[in-house]
Amino acid sequence: MPTLDWIKHCVITQHYRYSRHGDRERQNDGLALDEIEQAIMSGRMIEHYDDTGRGESCLVAGFTDAGKPVHAICGRIGDDMVIITVYIPAPPKFKNPYERGTT
């Protein structure tokens, strides 16, 4: 299971990449690459996922320097971290950046 320290280390050392889906979702939400890094570096792990066909992963919730909330689902491919998907959390799926909604 990726740890938050390992994920942050991968960002600092630039040992990470985006899945095609993750990059597409990043662009759909208008998130810049540096905003994702900011959110991960300020983030905390809020959910862990067992191997769902893409390996173990976790949900990191953080904020950009401008205060925009961002979620990144992070996993591992070899020695690199992969950002499986990234998005701006919003109702009704999320009550707030750290808590799921009712749907």
PDB file of N, CA and C in Angstrom:
ATOM      1  N   MET A   1       0.851  -1.188   0.000  1.00  0.00           N
ATOM      2  CA  MET A   1       0.000   0.000   0.000  1.00  0.00           C
ATOM      3  C   MET A   1       0.889   1.241   0.000  1.00  0.00           C
ATOM      4  N   PRO A   2       0.618   2.158  -0.911  1.00  0.00           N
ATOM      5  CA  PRO A   2       1.390   3.408  -0.904  1.00  0.00           C
ATOM      6  C   PRO A   2       1.134   4.181   0.384  1.00  0.00           C
ATOM      7  N   THR A   3       2.186   4.725   0.957  1.00  0.00           N
ATOM      8  CA  THR A   3       2.040   5.571   2.146  1.00  0.00           C
ATOM      9  C   THR A   3       2.066   7.040   1.718  1.00  0.00           C
ATOM     10  N   LEU A   4       1.560   7.898   2.569  1.00  0.00           N
ATOM     11  CA  LEU A   4       1.560   9.326   2.251  1.00  0.00           C
ATOM     12  C   LEU A   4       2.984   9.853   2.142  1.00  0.00           C
ATOM     13  N   ASP A   5       3.870   9.395   3.011  1.00  0.00           N
ATOM     14  CA  ASP A   5       5.269   9.832   2.920  1.00  0.00           C
ATOM     15  C   ASP A   5       5.887   9.439   1.586  1.00  0.00           C
ATOM     16  N   TRP A   6       5.622   8.211   1.139  1.00  0.00           N
ATOM     17  CA  TRP A   6       6.159   7.745  -0.141  1.00  0.00           C
ATOM     18  C   TRP A   6       5.581   8.554  -1.300  1.00  0.00           C
ATOM     19  N   ILE A   7       4.277   8.814  -1.254  1.00  0.00           N
ATOM     20  CA  ILE A   7       3.623   9.603  -2.308  1.00  0.00           C
ATOM     21  C   ILE A   7       4.251  10.995  -2.391  1.00  0.00           C
ATOM     22  N   LYS A   8       4.426  11.643  -1.254  1.00  0.00           N
ATOM     23  CA  LYS A   8       5.025  12.984  -1.242  1.00  0.00           C
ATOM     24  C   LYS A   8       6.468  12.938  -1.728  1.00  0.00           C
ATOM     25  N   HIS A   9       7.206  11.902  -1.339  1.00  0.00           N
ATOM     26  CA  HIS A   9       8.581  11.741  -1.815  1.00  0.00           C
ATOM     27  C   HIS A   9       8.605  11.615  -3.345  1.00  0.00           C
ATOM     28  N   CYS A  10       7.664  10.866  -3.893  1.00  0.00           N
ATOM     29  CA  CYS A  10       7.584  10.713  -5.353  1.00  0.00           C
ATOM     30  C   CYS A  10       7.316  12.049  -6.040  1.00  0.00           C
ATOM     31  N   VAL A  11       6.491  12.888  -5.433  1.00  0.00           N
ATOM     32  CA  VAL A  11       6.230  14.217  -6.003  1.00  0.00           C
ATOM     33  C   VAL A  11       7.500  15.060  -5.935  1.00  0.00           C
ATOM     34  N   ILE A  12       8.156  15.074  -4.796  1.00  0.00           N
ATOM     35  CA  ILE A  12       9.377  15.870  -4.627  1.00  0.00           C
ATOM     36  C   ILE A  12      10.452  15.450  -5.626  1.00  0.00           C
ATOM     37  N   THR A  13      10.613  14.143  -5.821  1.00  0.00           N
ATOM     38  CA  THR A  13      11.665  13.629  -6.701  1.00  0.00           C
ATOM     39  C   THR A  13      11.201  13.448  -8.146  1.00  0.00           C
ATOM     40  N   GLN A  14       9.938  13.830  -8.411  1.00  0.00           N
ATOM     41  CA  GLN A  14       9.366  13.744  -9.758  1.00  0.00           C
ATOM     42  C   GLN A  14       9.328  12.299 -10.277  1.00  0.00           C
ATOM     43  N   HIS A  15       9.087  11.341  -9.386  1.00  0.00           N
ATOM     44  CA  HIS A  15       8.929   9.940  -9.765  1.00  0.00           C
ATOM     45  C   HIS A  15       7.455   9.568  -9.744  1.00  0.00           C
ATOM     46  N   TYR A  16       6.700  10.241 -10.592  1.00  0.00           N
ATOM     47  CA  TYR A  16       5.280   9.935 -10.707  1.00  0.00           C
ATOM     48  C   TYR A  16       4.815  10.242 -12.116  1.00  0.00           C
ATOM     49  N   ARG A  17       3.661   9.696 -12.416  1.00  0.00           N
ATOM     50  CA  ARG A  17       3.051   9.935 -13.722  1.00  0.00           C
ATOM     51  C   ARG A  17       1.536   9.860 -13.585  1.00  0.00           C
ATOM     52  N   TYR A  18       0.869  10.287 -14.612  1.00  0.00           N
ATOM     53  CA  TYR A  18      -0.585  10.248 -14.657  1.00  0.00           C
ATOM     54  C   TYR A  18      -1.029   9.089 -15.534  1.00  0.00           C
ATOM     55  N   SER A  19      -2.100   8.418 -15.135  1.00  0.00           N
ATOM     56  CA  SER A  19      -2.752   7.490 -16.052  1.00  0.00           C
ATOM     57  C   SER A  19      -3.443   8.341 -17.123  1.00  0.00           C
ATOM     58  N   ARG A  20      -3.801   7.739 -18.228  1.00  0.00           N
ATOM     59  CA  ARG A  20      -4.539   8.501 -19.257  1.00  0.00           C
ATOM     60  C   ARG A  20      -5.811   9.077 -18.670  1.00  0.00           C
ATOM     61  N   HIS A  21      -6.517   8.238 -17.912  1.00  0.00           N
ATOM     62  CA  HIS A  21      -7.764   8.685 -17.286  1.00  0.00           C
ATOM     63  C   HIS A  21      -7.501   9.851 -16.326  1.00  0.00           C
ATOM     64  N   GLY A  22      -6.460   9.718 -15.505  1.00  0.00           N
ATOM     65  CA  GLY A  22      -6.130  10.762 -14.543  1.00  0.00           C
ATOM     66  C   GLY A  22      -5.820  12.091 -15.201  1.00  0.00           C
ATOM     67  N   ASP A  23      -5.068  12.049 -16.291  1.00  0.00           N
ATOM     68  CA  ASP A  23      -4.730  13.299 -16.976  1.00  0.00           C
ATOM     69  C   ASP A  23      -5.961  13.900 -17.644  1.00  0.00           C
ATOM     70  N   ARG A  24      -6.814  13.051 -18.192  1.00  0.00           N
ATOM     71  CA  ARG A  24      -8.049  13.541 -18.825  1.00  0.00           C
ATOM     72  C   ARG A  24      -8.949  14.206 -17.768  1.00  0.00           C
ATOM     73  N   GLU A  25      -9.088  13.567 -16.606  1.00  0.00           N
ATOM     74  CA  GLU A  25      -9.920  14.140 -15.544  1.00  0.00           C
ATOM     75  C   GLU A  25      -9.316  15.441 -15.011  1.00  0.00           C
ATOM     76  N   ARG A  26      -7.994  15.490 -14.912  1.00  0.00           N
ATOM     77  CA  ARG A  26      -7.314  16.720 -14.481  1.00  0.00           C
ATOM     78  C   ARG A  26      -7.659  17.863 -15.426  1.00  0.00           C
ATOM     79  N   GLN A  27      -7.579  17.590 -16.712  1.00  0.00           N
ATOM     80  CA  GLN A  27      -7.878  18.619 -17.706  1.00  0.00           C
ATOM     81  C   GLN A  27      -9.357  18.996 -17.676  1.00  0.00           C
ATOM     82  N   ASN A  28     -10.245  18.000 -17.502  1.00  0.00           N
ATOM     83  CA  ASN A  28     -11.685  18.277 -17.443  1.00  0.00           C
ATOM     84  C   ASN A  28     -12.040  19.222 -16.299  1.00  0.00           C
ATOM     85  N   ASP A  29     -11.319  19.101 -15.172  1.00  0.00           N
ATOM     86  CA  ASP A  29     -11.580  19.974 -14.028  1.00  0.00           C
ATOM     87  C   ASP A  29     -10.740  21.247 -14.051  1.00  0.00           C
ATOM     88  N   GLY A  30      -9.966  21.438 -15.110  1.00  0.00           N
ATOM     89  CA  GLY A  30      -9.172  22.650 -15.255  1.00  0.00           C
ATOM     90  C   GLY A  30      -8.064  22.770 -14.222  1.00  0.00           C
ATOM     91  N   LEU A  31      -7.495  21.630 -13.818  1.00  0.00           N
ATOM     92  CA  LEU A  31      -6.434  21.631 -12.815  1.00  0.00           C
ATOM     93  C   LEU A  31      -5.064  21.609 -13.480  1.00  0.00           C
ATOM     94  N   ALA A  32      -4.214  22.516 -13.076  1.00  0.00           N
ATOM     95  CA  ALA A  32      -2.843  22.570 -13.596  1.00  0.00           C
ATOM     96  C   ALA A  32      -1.990  21.528 -12.879  1.00  0.00           C
ATOM     97  N   LEU A  33      -0.910  21.107 -13.526  1.00  0.00           N
ATOM     98  CA  LEU A  33      -0.008  20.114 -12.946  1.00  0.00           C
ATOM     99  C   LEU A  33       0.517  20.556 -11.588  1.00  0.00           C
ATOM    100  N   ASP A  34       0.900  21.825 -11.470  1.00  0.00           N
ATOM    101  CA  ASP A  34       1.431  22.295 -10.189  1.00  0.00           C
ATOM    102  C   ASP A  34       0.360  22.329  -9.103  1.00  0.00           C
ATOM    103  N   GLU A  35      -0.897  22.500  -9.472  1.00  0.00           N
ATOM    104  CA  GLU A  35      -1.965  22.471  -8.473  1.00  0.00           C
ATOM    105  C   GLU A  35      -2.121  21.070  -7.876  1.00  0.00           C
ATOM    106  N   ILE A  36      -1.943  20.047  -8.701  1.00  0.00           N
ATOM    107  CA  ILE A  36      -2.021  18.673  -8.202  1.00  0.00           C
ATOM    108  C   ILE A  36      -0.872  18.434  -7.223  1.00  0.00           C
ATOM    109  N   GLU A  37       0.318  18.865  -7.576  1.00  0.00           N
ATOM    110  CA  GLU A  37       1.454  18.712  -6.671  1.00  0.00           C
ATOM    111  C   GLU A  37       1.199  19.441  -5.354  1.00  0.00           C
ATOM    112  N   GLN A  38       0.685  20.657  -5.417  1.00  0.00           N
ATOM    113  CA  GLN A  38       0.390  21.423  -4.203  1.00  0.00           C
ATOM    114  C   GLN A  38      -0.606  20.673  -3.319  1.00  0.00           C
ATOM    115  N   ALA A  39      -1.649  20.141  -3.930  1.00  0.00           N
ATOM    116  CA  ALA A  39      -2.685  19.432  -3.171  1.00  0.00           C
ATOM    117  C   ALA A  39      -2.122  18.177  -2.521  1.00  0.00           C
ATOM    118  N   ILE A  40      -1.316  17.430  -3.250  1.00  0.00           N
ATOM    119  CA  ILE A  40      -0.728  16.215  -2.675  1.00  0.00           C
ATOM    120  C   ILE A  40       0.212  16.574  -1.530  1.00  0.00           C
ATOM    121  N   MET A  41       1.027  17.592  -1.714  1.00  0.00           N
ATOM    122  CA  MET A  41       1.995  17.964  -0.676  1.00  0.00           C
ATOM    123  C   MET A  41       1.317  18.492   0.584  1.00  0.00           C
ATOM    124  N   SER A  42       0.142  19.080   0.448  1.00  0.00           N
ATOM    125  CA  SER A  42      -0.591  19.579   1.622  1.00  0.00           C
ATOM    126  C   SER A  42      -1.615  18.559   2.110  1.00  0.00           C
ATOM    127  N   GLY A  43      -1.699  17.438   1.416  1.00  0.00           N
ATOM    128  CA  GLY A  43      -2.799  16.514   1.634  1.00  0.00           C
ATOM    129  C   GLY A  43      -2.649  15.527   2.761  1.00  0.00           C
ATOM    130  N   ARG A  44      -3.749  14.828   2.954  1.00  0.00           N
ATOM    131  CA  ARG A  44      -3.777  13.708   3.887  1.00  0.00           C
ATOM    132  C   ARG A  44      -4.541  12.561   3.239  1.00  0.00           C
ATOM    133  N   MET A  45      -4.179  11.354   3.627  1.00  0.00           N
ATOM    134  CA  MET A  45      -4.799  10.161   3.089  1.00  0.00           C
ATOM    135  C   MET A  45      -6.134   9.964   3.807  1.00  0.00           C
ATOM    136  N   ILE A  46      -7.223   9.843   3.030  1.00  0.00           N
ATOM    137  CA  ILE A  46      -8.523   9.695   3.680  1.00  0.00           C
ATOM    138  C   ILE A  46      -9.186   8.349   3.396  1.00  0.00           C
ATOM    139  N   GLU A  47      -8.741   7.631   2.375  1.00  0.00           N
ATOM    140  CA  GLU A  47      -9.283   6.306   2.091  1.00  0.00           C
ATOM    141  C   GLU A  47      -8.188   5.425   1.512  1.00  0.00           C
ATOM    142  N   HIS A  48      -8.286   4.115   1.811  1.00  0.00           N
ATOM    143  CA  HIS A  48      -7.400   3.106   1.229  1.00  0.00           C
ATOM    144  C   HIS A  48      -8.255   2.150   0.419  1.00  0.00           C
ATOM    145  N   TYR A  49      -7.723   1.682  -0.695  1.00  0.00           N
ATOM    146  CA  TYR A  49      -8.455   0.739  -1.536  1.00  0.00           C
ATOM    147  C   TYR A  49      -7.605  -0.505  -1.746  1.00  0.00           C
ATOM    148  N   ASP A  50      -8.221  -1.666  -1.556  1.00  0.00           N
ATOM    149  CA  ASP A  50      -7.548  -2.924  -1.871  1.00  0.00           C
ATOM    150  C   ASP A  50      -7.355  -3.009  -3.370  1.00  0.00           C
ATOM    151  N   ASP A  51      -6.721  -4.045  -3.804  1.00  0.00           N
ATOM    152  CA  ASP A  51      -6.485  -4.247  -5.234  1.00  0.00           C
ATOM    153  C   ASP A  51      -7.820  -4.402  -5.954  1.00  0.00           C
ATOM    154  N   THR A  52      -8.170  -3.398  -6.731  1.00  0.00           N
ATOM    155  CA  THR A  52      -9.434  -3.406  -7.475  1.00  0.00           C
ATOM    156  C   THR A  52      -9.177  -3.615  -8.965  1.00  0.00           C
ATOM    157  N   GLY A  53      -8.100  -4.296  -9.286  1.00  0.00           N
ATOM    158  CA  GLY A  53      -7.752  -4.506 -10.686  1.00  0.00           C
ATOM    159  C   GLY A  53      -6.659  -3.572 -11.160  1.00  0.00           C
ATOM    160  N   ARG A  54      -6.361  -2.561 -10.368  1.00  0.00           N
ATOM    161  CA  ARG A  54      -5.285  -1.614 -10.715  1.00  0.00           C
ATOM    162  C   ARG A  54      -4.229  -1.590  -9.628  1.00  0.00           C
ATOM    163  N   GLY A  55      -4.299  -2.539  -8.704  1.00  0.00           N
ATOM    164  CA  GLY A  55      -3.377  -2.561  -7.580  1.00  0.00           C
ATOM    165  C   GLY A  55      -3.936  -1.773  -6.420  1.00  0.00           C
ATOM    166  N   GLU A  56      -3.230  -1.810  -5.304  1.00  0.00           N
ATOM    167  CA  GLU A  56      -3.659  -1.042  -4.141  1.00  0.00           C
ATOM    168  C   GLU A  56      -3.487   0.448  -4.434  1.00  0.00           C
ATOM    169  N   SER A  57      -4.375   1.233  -3.863  1.00  0.00           N
ATOM    170  CA  SER A  57      -4.308   2.679  -4.068  1.00  0.00           C
ATOM    171  C   SER A  57      -4.916   3.375  -2.859  1.00  0.00           C
ATOM    172  N   CYS A  58      -4.849   4.688  -2.874  1.00  0.00           N
ATOM    173  CA  CYS A  58      -5.414   5.472  -1.782  1.00  0.00           C
ATOM    174  C   CYS A  58      -5.889   6.825  -2.314  1.00  0.00           C
ATOM    175  N   LEU A  59      -6.788   7.421  -1.557  1.00  0.00           N
ATOM    176  CA  LEU A  59      -7.318   8.734  -1.891  1.00  0.00           C
ATOM    177  C   LEU A  59      -6.641   9.770  -1.012  1.00  0.00           C
ATOM    178  N   VAL A  60      -5.998  10.738  -1.645  1.00  0.00           N
ATOM    179  CA  VAL A  60      -5.347  11.847  -0.946  1.00  0.00           C
ATOM    180  C   VAL A  60      -6.186  13.095  -1.179  1.00  0.00           C
ATOM    181  N   ALA A  61      -6.549  13.766  -0.101  1.00  0.00           N
ATOM    182  CA  ALA A  61      -7.306  15.018  -0.175  1.00  0.00           C
ATOM    183  C   ALA A  61      -6.405  16.150   0.281  1.00  0.00           C
ATOM    184  N   GLY A  62      -6.323  17.192  -0.531  1.00  0.00           N
ATOM    185  CA  GLY A  62      -5.494  18.334  -0.186  1.00  0.00           C
ATOM    186  C   GLY A  62      -6.010  19.592  -0.850  1.00  0.00           C
ATOM    187  N   PHE A  63      -5.241  20.647  -0.722  1.00  0.00           N
ATOM    188  CA  PHE A  63      -5.637  21.950  -1.254  1.00  0.00           C
ATOM    189  C   PHE A  63      -4.500  22.571  -2.042  1.00  0.00           C
ATOM    190  N   THR A  64      -4.858  23.301  -3.080  1.00  0.00           N
ATOM    191  CA  THR A  64      -3.863  24.075  -3.819  1.00  0.00           C
ATOM    192  C   THR A  64      -3.453  25.263  -2.962  1.00  0.00           C
ATOM    193  N   ASP A  65      -2.417  25.962  -3.374  1.00  0.00           N
ATOM    194  CA  ASP A  65      -1.983  27.154  -2.647  1.00  0.00           C
ATOM    195  C   ASP A  65      -3.085  28.214  -2.604  1.00  0.00           C
ATOM    196  N   ALA A  66      -3.988  28.182  -3.604  1.00  0.00           N
ATOM    197  CA  ALA A  66      -5.094  29.139  -3.646  1.00  0.00           C
ATOM    198  C   ALA A  66      -6.307  28.653  -2.854  1.00  0.00           C
ATOM    199  N   GLY A  67      -6.211  27.460  -2.242  1.00  0.00           N
ATOM    200  CA  GLY A  67      -7.300  26.954  -1.411  1.00  0.00           C
ATOM    201  C   GLY A  67      -8.314  26.081  -2.116  1.00  0.00           C
ATOM    202  N   LYS A  68      -8.033  25.700  -3.355  1.00  0.00           N
ATOM    203  CA  LYS A  68      -8.949  24.828  -4.101  1.00  0.00           C
ATOM    204  C   LYS A  68      -8.790  23.386  -3.616  1.00  0.00           C
ATOM    205  N   PRO A  69      -9.908  22.707  -3.246  1.00  0.00           N
ATOM    206  CA  PRO A  69      -9.793  21.314  -2.811  1.00  0.00           C
ATOM    207  C   PRO A  69      -9.553  20.388  -4.009  1.00  0.00           C
ATOM    208  N   VAL A  70      -8.724  19.382  -3.788  1.00  0.00           N
ATOM    209  CA  VAL A  70      -8.393  18.421  -4.850  1.00  0.00           C
ATOM    210  C   VAL A  70      -8.298  17.032  -4.232  1.00  0.00           C
ATOM    211  N   HIS A  71      -8.839  16.056  -4.946  1.00  0.00           N
ATOM    212  CA  HIS A  71      -8.666  14.647  -4.596  1.00  0.00           C
ATOM    213  C   HIS A  71      -7.798  13.991  -5.652  1.00  0.00           C
ATOM    214  N   ALA A  72      -6.863  13.169  -5.197  1.00  0.00           N
ATOM    215  CA  ALA A  72      -6.017  12.387  -6.110  1.00  0.00           C
ATOM    216  C   ALA A  72      -6.008  10.941  -5.625  1.00  0.00           C
ATOM    217  N   ILE A  73      -6.346  10.027  -6.508  1.00  0.00           N
ATOM    218  CA  ILE A  73      -6.217   8.613  -6.184  1.00  0.00           C
ATOM    219  C   ILE A  73      -4.863   8.171  -6.711  1.00  0.00           C
ATOM    220  N   CYS A  74      -4.029   7.703  -5.785  1.00  0.00           N
ATOM    221  CA  CYS A  74      -2.639   7.391  -6.084  1.00  0.00           C
ATOM    222  C   CYS A  74      -2.366   5.907  -5.887  1.00  0.00           C
ATOM    223  N   GLY A  75      -1.617   5.351  -6.813  1.00  0.00           N
ATOM    224  CA  GLY A  75      -1.207   3.960  -6.733  1.00  0.00           C
ATOM    225  C   GLY A  75       0.261   3.845  -7.059  1.00  0.00           C
ATOM    226  N   ARG A  76       0.685   2.619  -7.364  1.00  0.00           N
ATOM    227  CA  ARG A  76       2.101   2.368  -7.606  1.00  0.00           C
ATOM    228  C   ARG A  76       2.263   1.520  -8.857  1.00  0.00           C
ATOM    229  N   ILE A  77       3.224   1.913  -9.679  1.00  0.00           N
ATOM    230  CA  ILE A  77       3.661   1.100 -10.818  1.00  0.00           C
ATOM    231  C   ILE A  77       5.170   1.017 -10.705  1.00  0.00           C
ATOM    232  N   GLY A  78       5.663  -0.172 -10.345  1.00  0.00           N
ATOM    233  CA  GLY A  78       7.098  -0.326 -10.110  1.00  0.00           C
ATOM    234  C   GLY A  78       7.535   0.576  -8.983  1.00  0.00           C
ATOM    235  N   ASP A  79       8.550   1.401  -9.231  1.00  0.00           N
ATOM    236  CA  ASP A  79       9.046   2.331  -8.222  1.00  0.00           C
ATOM    237  C   ASP A  79       8.368   3.690  -8.296  1.00  0.00           C
ATOM    238  N   ASP A  80       7.492   3.876  -9.276  1.00  0.00           N
ATOM    239  CA  ASP A  80       6.857   5.173  -9.478  1.00  0.00           C
ATOM    240  C   ASP A  80       5.438   5.204  -8.926  1.00  0.00           C
ATOM    241  N   MET A  81       5.035   6.395  -8.513  1.00  0.00           N
ATOM    242  CA  MET A  81       3.662   6.631  -8.116  1.00  0.00           C
ATOM    243  C   MET A  81       2.880   6.974  -9.380  1.00  0.00           C
ATOM    244  N   VAL A  82       1.649   6.502  -9.437  1.00  0.00           N
ATOM    245  CA  VAL A  82       0.775   6.849 -10.555  1.00  0.00           C
ATOM    246  C   VAL A  82      -0.462   7.531  -9.995  1.00  0.00           C
ATOM    247  N   ILE A  83      -0.843   8.633 -10.623  1.00  0.00           N
ATOM    248  CA  ILE A  83      -2.070   9.323 -10.270  1.00  0.00           C
ATOM    249  C   ILE A  83      -3.145   8.728 -11.161  1.00  0.00           C
ATOM    250  N   ILE A  84      -3.975   7.886 -10.557  1.00  0.00           N
ATOM    251  CA  ILE A  84      -4.981   7.127 -11.294  1.00  0.00           C
ATOM    252  C   ILE A  84      -6.105   8.034 -11.751  1.00  0.00           C
ATOM    253  N   THR A  85      -6.544   8.897 -10.871  1.00  0.00           N
ATOM    254  CA  THR A  85      -7.519   9.920 -11.235  1.00  0.00           C
ATOM    255  C   THR A  85      -7.367  11.096 -10.286  1.00  0.00           C
ATOM    256  N   VAL A  86      -7.893  12.207 -10.692  1.00  0.00           N
ATOM    257  CA  VAL A  86      -7.820  13.436  -9.898  1.00  0.00           C
ATOM    258  C   VAL A  86      -9.060  14.259 -10.227  1.00  0.00           C
ATOM    259  N   TYR A  87      -9.601  14.932  -9.210  1.00  0.00           N
ATOM    260  CA  TYR A  87     -10.825  15.697  -9.418  1.00  0.00           C
ATOM    261  C   TYR A  87     -11.033  16.667  -8.264  1.00  0.00           C
ATOM    262  N   ILE A  88     -11.965  17.575  -8.466  1.00  0.00           N
ATOM    263  CA  ILE A  88     -12.374  18.508  -7.424  1.00  0.00           C
ATOM    264  C   ILE A  88     -13.588  17.889  -6.739  1.00  0.00           C
ATOM    265  N   PRO A  89     -13.495  17.581  -5.430  1.00  0.00           N
ATOM    266  CA  PRO A  89     -14.623  16.968  -4.733  1.00  0.00           C
ATOM    267  C   PRO A  89     -15.773  17.968  -4.567  1.00  0.00           C
ATOM    268  N   ALA A  90     -16.984  17.485  -4.800  1.00  0.00           N
ATOM    269  CA  ALA A  90     -18.149  18.365  -4.710  1.00  0.00           C
ATOM    270  C   ALA A  90     -19.383  17.560  -4.303  1.00  0.00           C
ATOM    271  N   PRO A  91     -20.383  18.252  -3.729  1.00  0.00           N
ATOM    272  CA  PRO A  91     -21.642  17.588  -3.415  1.00  0.00           C
ATOM    273  C   PRO A  91     -22.312  17.130  -4.719  1.00  0.00           C
ATOM    274  N   PRO A  92     -23.092  16.095  -4.697  1.00  0.00           N
ATOM    275  CA  PRO A  92     -23.530  15.353  -3.520  1.00  0.00           C
ATOM    276  C   PRO A  92     -22.580  14.222  -3.122  1.00  0.00           C
ATOM    277  N   LYS A  93     -21.577  13.949  -3.950  1.00  0.00           N
ATOM    278  CA  LYS A  93     -20.665  12.845  -3.642  1.00  0.00           C
ATOM    279  C   LYS A  93     -19.859  13.089  -2.374  1.00  0.00           C
ATOM    280  N   PHE A  94     -19.514  14.351  -2.120  1.00  0.00           N
ATOM    281  CA  PHE A  94     -18.731  14.704  -0.932  1.00  0.00           C
ATOM    282  C   PHE A  94     -19.381  15.871  -0.200  1.00  0.00           C
ATOM    283  N   LYS A  95     -19.538  15.725   1.126  1.00  0.00           N
ATOM    284  CA  LYS A  95     -20.052  16.817   1.962  1.00  0.00           C
ATOM    285  C   LYS A  95     -19.020  17.931   2.057  1.00  0.00           C
ATOM    286  N   ASN A  96     -17.752  17.496   2.177  1.00  0.00           N
ATOM    287  CA  ASN A  96     -16.615  18.402   2.232  1.00  0.00           C
ATOM    288  C   ASN A  96     -15.425  17.605   1.706  1.00  0.00           C
ATOM    289  N   PRO A  97     -14.255  18.198   1.566  1.00  0.00           N
ATOM    290  CA  PRO A  97     -13.135  17.468   0.973  1.00  0.00           C
ATOM    291  C   PRO A  97     -12.744  16.187   1.705  1.00  0.00           C
ATOM    292  N   TYR A  98     -13.149  16.030   2.964  1.00  0.00           N
ATOM    293  CA  TYR A  98     -12.720  14.868   3.743  1.00  0.00           C
ATOM    294  C   TYR A  98     -13.841  13.871   4.063  1.00  0.00           C
ATOM    295  N   GLU A  99     -15.066  14.169   3.644  1.00  0.00           N
ATOM    296  CA  GLU A  99     -16.204  13.339   4.059  1.00  0.00           C
ATOM    297  C   GLU A  99     -17.142  13.081   2.890  1.00  0.00           C
ATOM    298  N   ARG A 100     -17.450  11.792   2.671  1.00  0.00           N
ATOM    299  CA  ARG A 100     -18.376  11.415   1.604  1.00  0.00           C
ATOM    300  C   ARG A 100     -19.786  11.890   1.911  1.00  0.00           C
ATOM    301  N   GLY A 101     -20.533  12.166   0.828  1.00  0.00           N
ATOM    302  CA  GLY A 101     -21.927  12.551   0.952  1.00  0.00           C
ATOM    303  C   GLY A 101     -22.819  11.322   1.046  1.00  0.00           C
ATOM    304  N   THR A 102     -24.072  11.519   0.709  1.00  0.00           N
ATOM    305  CA  THR A 102     -25.047  10.443   0.846  1.00  0.00           C
ATOM    306  C   THR A 102     -25.170   9.577  -0.390  1.00  0.00           C
ATOM    307  N   THR A 103     -24.560   9.963  -1.498  1.00  0.00           N
ATOM    308  CA  THR A 103     -24.702   9.141  -2.715  1.00  0.00           C
ATOM    309  C   THR A 103     -23.492   8.292  -2.949  1.00  0.00           C
TER     310      THR A 103
END
